[in-house]
Amino acid sequence: MATLHLVNSTTGEEYEVPEIDFSIVKPKDILTNTDLGLPPPPAGETWCLLKGSATVDDNTTLQNLGFQDGDKAMIVAKVSGAR
């Protein structure tokens, strides 16, 4: 089990996502989990996850995206349906 640290790109707030299996969990699993305490995205937008400055695929496991225990990732809002 590993921990991923999320940073809200707008506010700088940090959120910890502990005890997750990077070989199973995908970004969409994290960004849609209401138990994590993430704020809702702005109206008409959804959260997306960045690794460095690149948007990652929501349907690829964190392990396959190259995340490791203790890494930080940014969450940014994007217009719903945008790529």
Short mmCIF file of N, CA and C in Angstrom, two decimals:
data_model
loop_
_atom_site.label_atom_id
_atom_site.label_comp_id
_atom_site.label_asym_id
_atom_site.label_seq_id
_atom_site.Cartn_x
_atom_site.Cartn_y
_atom_site.Cartn_z
N MET A 1 0.84 -1.17 0.00
CA MET A 1 0.00 0.00 0.00
C MET A 1 0.89 1.24 0.00
N ALA A 2 0.39 2.28 -0.65
CA ALA A 2 1.19 3.48 -0.81
C ALA A 2 0.33 4.73 -0.59
N THR A 3 1.00 5.87 -0.56
CA THR A 3 0.33 7.16 -0.35
C THR A 3 0.63 8.09 -1.53
N LEU A 4 -0.40 8.77 -1.99
CA LEU A 4 -0.27 9.79 -3.02
C LEU A 4 -0.71 11.11 -2.40
N HIS A 5 0.05 12.16 -2.64
CA HIS A 5 -0.29 13.49 -2.14
C HIS A 5 -0.83 14.31 -3.30
N LEU A 6 -2.01 14.88 -3.12
CA LEU A 6 -2.62 15.71 -4.15
C LEU A 6 -2.52 17.17 -3.75
N VAL A 7 -2.25 18.04 -4.71
CA VAL A 7 -2.17 19.47 -4.46
C VAL A 7 -3.15 20.16 -5.40
N ASN A 8 -4.06 20.94 -4.82
CA ASN A 8 -5.02 21.70 -5.62
C ASN A 8 -4.27 22.84 -6.30
N SER A 9 -4.27 22.87 -7.61
CA SER A 9 -3.49 23.87 -8.36
C SER A 9 -3.99 25.28 -8.14
N THR A 10 -5.24 25.44 -7.77
CA THR A 10 -5.80 26.77 -7.57
C THR A 10 -5.52 27.32 -6.17
N THR A 11 -5.71 26.49 -5.16
CA THR A 11 -5.60 26.96 -3.78
C THR A 11 -4.30 26.57 -3.08
N GLY A 12 -3.62 25.57 -3.62
CA GLY A 12 -2.41 25.07 -2.98
C GLY A 12 -2.69 24.09 -1.85
N GLU A 13 -3.97 23.86 -1.55
CA GLU A 13 -4.32 22.90 -0.50
C GLU A 13 -3.80 21.52 -0.86
N GLU A 14 -3.37 20.79 0.16
CA GLU A 14 -2.86 19.44 -0.06
C GLU A 14 -3.79 18.42 0.58
N TYR A 15 -3.91 17.29 -0.09
CA TYR A 15 -4.74 16.19 0.36
C TYR A 15 -3.91 14.92 0.28
N GLU A 16 -4.03 14.08 1.28
CA GLU A 16 -3.31 12.81 1.30
C GLU A 16 -4.26 11.68 0.96
N VAL A 17 -3.83 10.82 0.07
CA VAL A 17 -4.59 9.62 -0.28
C VAL A 17 -3.76 8.43 0.19
N PRO A 18 -4.00 7.98 1.43
CA PRO A 18 -3.17 6.90 1.99
C PRO A 18 -3.71 5.50 1.67
N GLU A 19 -2.83 4.53 1.86
CA GLU A 19 -3.22 3.12 1.80
C GLU A 19 -3.92 2.73 0.51
N ILE A 20 -3.33 3.11 -0.63
CA ILE A 20 -3.90 2.69 -1.91
C ILE A 20 -2.91 1.78 -2.63
N ASP A 21 -3.43 0.91 -3.44
CA ASP A 21 -2.62 -0.01 -4.23
C ASP A 21 -2.43 0.60 -5.61
N PHE A 22 -1.22 1.09 -5.87
CA PHE A 22 -0.95 1.78 -7.14
C PHE A 22 -1.12 0.85 -8.35
N SER A 23 -1.08 -0.46 -8.13
CA SER A 23 -1.24 -1.39 -9.26
C SER A 23 -2.70 -1.59 -9.64
N ILE A 24 -3.61 -1.09 -8.81
CA ILE A 24 -5.05 -1.25 -9.07
C ILE A 24 -5.75 0.09 -9.26
N VAL A 25 -5.41 1.08 -8.44
CA VAL A 25 -6.13 2.36 -8.40
C VAL A 25 -5.79 3.21 -9.62
N LYS A 26 -6.81 3.83 -10.19
CA LYS A 26 -6.68 4.72 -11.34
C LYS A 26 -7.05 6.13 -10.90
N PRO A 27 -6.58 7.15 -11.61
CA PRO A 27 -6.93 8.53 -11.24
C PRO A 27 -8.43 8.75 -11.09
N LYS A 28 -9.23 8.17 -11.98
CA LYS A 28 -10.69 8.38 -11.87
C LYS A 28 -11.23 7.85 -10.54
N ASP A 29 -10.60 6.79 -9.99
CA ASP A 29 -11.04 6.24 -8.70
C ASP A 29 -10.82 7.26 -7.59
N ILE A 30 -9.73 7.98 -7.66
CA ILE A 30 -9.39 8.98 -6.64
C ILE A 30 -10.24 10.23 -6.80
N LEU A 31 -10.34 10.72 -8.04
CA LEU A 31 -11.00 12.00 -8.28
C LEU A 31 -12.51 11.94 -8.10
N THR A 32 -13.08 10.75 -8.09
CA THR A 32 -14.53 10.62 -7.89
C THR A 32 -14.87 10.11 -6.50
N ASN A 33 -13.86 9.91 -5.64
CA ASN A 33 -14.08 9.39 -4.30
C ASN A 33 -14.47 10.55 -3.37
N THR A 34 -15.70 10.59 -2.95
CA THR A 34 -16.19 11.68 -2.10
C THR A 34 -15.67 11.60 -0.67
N ASP A 35 -15.09 10.48 -0.27
CA ASP A 35 -14.59 10.32 1.10
C ASP A 35 -13.24 10.99 1.33
N LEU A 36 -12.58 11.45 0.28
CA LEU A 36 -11.25 12.04 0.42
C LEU A 36 -11.26 13.49 0.86
N GLY A 37 -12.41 14.13 0.78
CA GLY A 37 -12.49 15.53 1.21
C GLY A 37 -12.06 16.53 0.15
N LEU A 38 -11.94 16.08 -1.10
CA LEU A 38 -11.61 17.03 -2.15
C LEU A 38 -12.77 17.99 -2.35
N PRO A 39 -12.49 19.25 -2.60
CA PRO A 39 -13.58 20.18 -2.85
C PRO A 39 -14.22 19.85 -4.20
N PRO A 40 -15.46 20.24 -4.38
CA PRO A 40 -16.07 20.00 -5.69
C PRO A 40 -15.38 20.88 -6.73
N PRO A 41 -15.25 20.39 -7.96
CA PRO A 41 -14.66 21.25 -9.00
C PRO A 41 -15.63 22.39 -9.33
N PRO A 42 -15.13 23.44 -9.95
CA PRO A 42 -16.02 24.54 -10.34
C PRO A 42 -17.16 24.03 -11.23
N ALA A 43 -18.25 24.77 -11.27
CA ALA A 43 -19.44 24.39 -12.05
C ALA A 43 -19.07 24.13 -13.50
N GLY A 44 -19.55 23.00 -14.03
CA GLY A 44 -19.31 22.65 -15.42
C GLY A 44 -17.93 22.07 -15.69
N GLU A 45 -17.15 21.82 -14.62
CA GLU A 45 -15.81 21.30 -14.78
C GLU A 45 -15.65 20.01 -13.97
N THR A 46 -14.59 19.28 -14.26
CA THR A 46 -14.24 18.08 -13.51
C THR A 46 -12.77 18.19 -13.13
N TRP A 47 -12.36 17.40 -12.15
CA TRP A 47 -10.96 17.37 -11.77
C TRP A 47 -10.20 16.46 -12.72
N CYS A 48 -8.96 16.83 -13.00
CA CYS A 48 -8.04 15.93 -13.69
C CYS A 48 -6.73 15.94 -12.93
N LEU A 49 -5.94 14.91 -13.13
CA LEU A 49 -4.70 14.71 -12.40
C LEU A 49 -3.51 14.99 -13.33
N LEU A 50 -2.53 15.71 -12.80
CA LEU A 50 -1.31 15.99 -13.55
C LEU A 50 -0.13 15.28 -12.91
N LYS A 51 0.73 14.73 -13.73
CA LYS A 51 2.03 14.20 -13.29
C LYS A 51 3.05 15.12 -13.94
N GLY A 52 3.69 15.91 -13.12
CA GLY A 52 4.52 16.99 -13.67
C GLY A 52 3.58 18.01 -14.30
N SER A 53 3.76 18.29 -15.57
CA SER A 53 2.86 19.23 -16.24
C SER A 53 1.94 18.55 -17.23
N ALA A 54 1.95 17.21 -17.24
CA ALA A 54 1.15 16.46 -18.21
C ALA A 54 -0.11 15.88 -17.55
N THR A 55 -1.22 16.02 -18.25
CA THR A 55 -2.46 15.39 -17.83
C THR A 55 -2.33 13.89 -18.03
N VAL A 56 -2.75 13.12 -17.05
CA VAL A 56 -2.65 11.66 -17.15
C VAL A 56 -3.98 11.05 -17.56
N ASP A 57 -3.91 9.84 -18.11
CA ASP A 57 -5.10 9.11 -18.51
C ASP A 57 -5.84 8.63 -17.26
N ASP A 58 -7.11 8.95 -17.17
CA ASP A 58 -7.92 8.59 -16.00
C ASP A 58 -8.13 7.09 -15.84
N ASN A 59 -7.91 6.32 -16.90
CA ASN A 59 -8.20 4.90 -16.87
C ASN A 59 -6.96 4.01 -16.81
N THR A 60 -5.81 4.59 -16.52
CA THR A 60 -4.55 3.85 -16.39
C THR A 60 -4.17 3.81 -14.92
N THR A 61 -3.67 2.69 -14.45
CA THR A 61 -3.31 2.58 -13.03
C THR A 61 -2.18 3.56 -12.69
N LEU A 62 -2.16 3.96 -11.44
CA LEU A 62 -1.11 4.88 -10.97
C LEU A 62 0.27 4.28 -11.20
N GLN A 63 0.40 2.97 -11.02
CA GLN A 63 1.68 2.30 -11.23
C GLN A 63 2.12 2.44 -12.69
N ASN A 64 1.20 2.19 -13.62
CA ASN A 64 1.54 2.29 -15.04
C ASN A 64 1.81 3.73 -15.47
N LEU A 65 1.30 4.69 -14.71
CA LEU A 65 1.57 6.09 -15.00
C LEU A 65 2.91 6.54 -14.42
N GLY A 66 3.54 5.66 -13.65
CA GLY A 66 4.86 5.96 -13.10
C GLY A 66 4.86 6.59 -11.72
N PHE A 67 3.71 6.62 -11.06
CA PHE A 67 3.66 7.17 -9.70
C PHE A 67 4.29 6.18 -8.73
N GLN A 68 4.94 6.73 -7.70
CA GLN A 68 5.54 5.94 -6.65
C GLN A 68 5.07 6.45 -5.29
N ASP A 69 5.23 5.61 -4.28
CA ASP A 69 4.80 5.96 -2.92
C ASP A 69 5.38 7.32 -2.51
N GLY A 70 4.50 8.20 -2.03
CA GLY A 70 4.91 9.51 -1.54
C GLY A 70 4.94 10.60 -2.60
N ASP A 71 4.68 10.26 -3.87
CA ASP A 71 4.68 11.27 -4.93
C ASP A 71 3.59 12.30 -4.71
N LYS A 72 3.82 13.48 -5.29
CA LYS A 72 2.80 14.53 -5.32
C LYS A 72 2.27 14.65 -6.73
N ALA A 73 0.97 14.90 -6.83
CA ALA A 73 0.32 15.13 -8.11
C ALA A 73 -0.57 16.36 -7.95
N MET A 74 -0.72 17.09 -9.02
CA MET A 74 -1.60 18.27 -9.02
C MET A 74 -2.98 17.85 -9.48
N ILE A 75 -3.99 18.47 -8.88
CA ILE A 75 -5.34 18.33 -9.44
C ILE A 75 -5.71 19.68 -10.02
N VAL A 76 -6.25 19.65 -11.22
CA VAL A 76 -6.67 20.88 -11.90
C VAL A 76 -8.07 20.68 -12.43
N ALA A 77 -8.81 21.76 -12.55
CA ALA A 77 -10.16 21.69 -13.10
C ALA A 77 -10.08 21.82 -14.61
N LYS A 78 -10.91 21.05 -15.30
CA LYS A 78 -11.02 21.16 -16.76
C LYS A 78 -12.49 21.15 -17.10
N VAL A 79 -12.82 21.74 -18.23
CA VAL A 79 -14.20 21.76 -18.68
C VAL A 79 -14.66 20.34 -18.93
N SER A 80 -15.82 19.98 -18.44
CA SER A 80 -16.34 18.64 -18.62
C SER A 80 -16.37 18.28 -20.09
N GLY A 81 -15.83 17.08 -20.40
CA GLY A 81 -15.80 16.61 -21.77
C GLY A 81 -14.56 17.05 -22.53
N ALA A 82 -13.76 17.97 -22.00
CA ALA A 82 -12.55 18.41 -22.69
C ALA A 82 -11.44 17.39 -22.51
N ARG A 83 -10.52 17.34 -23.43
CA ARG A 83 -9.37 16.41 -23.32
C ARG A 83 -8.15 17.15 -22.96
#
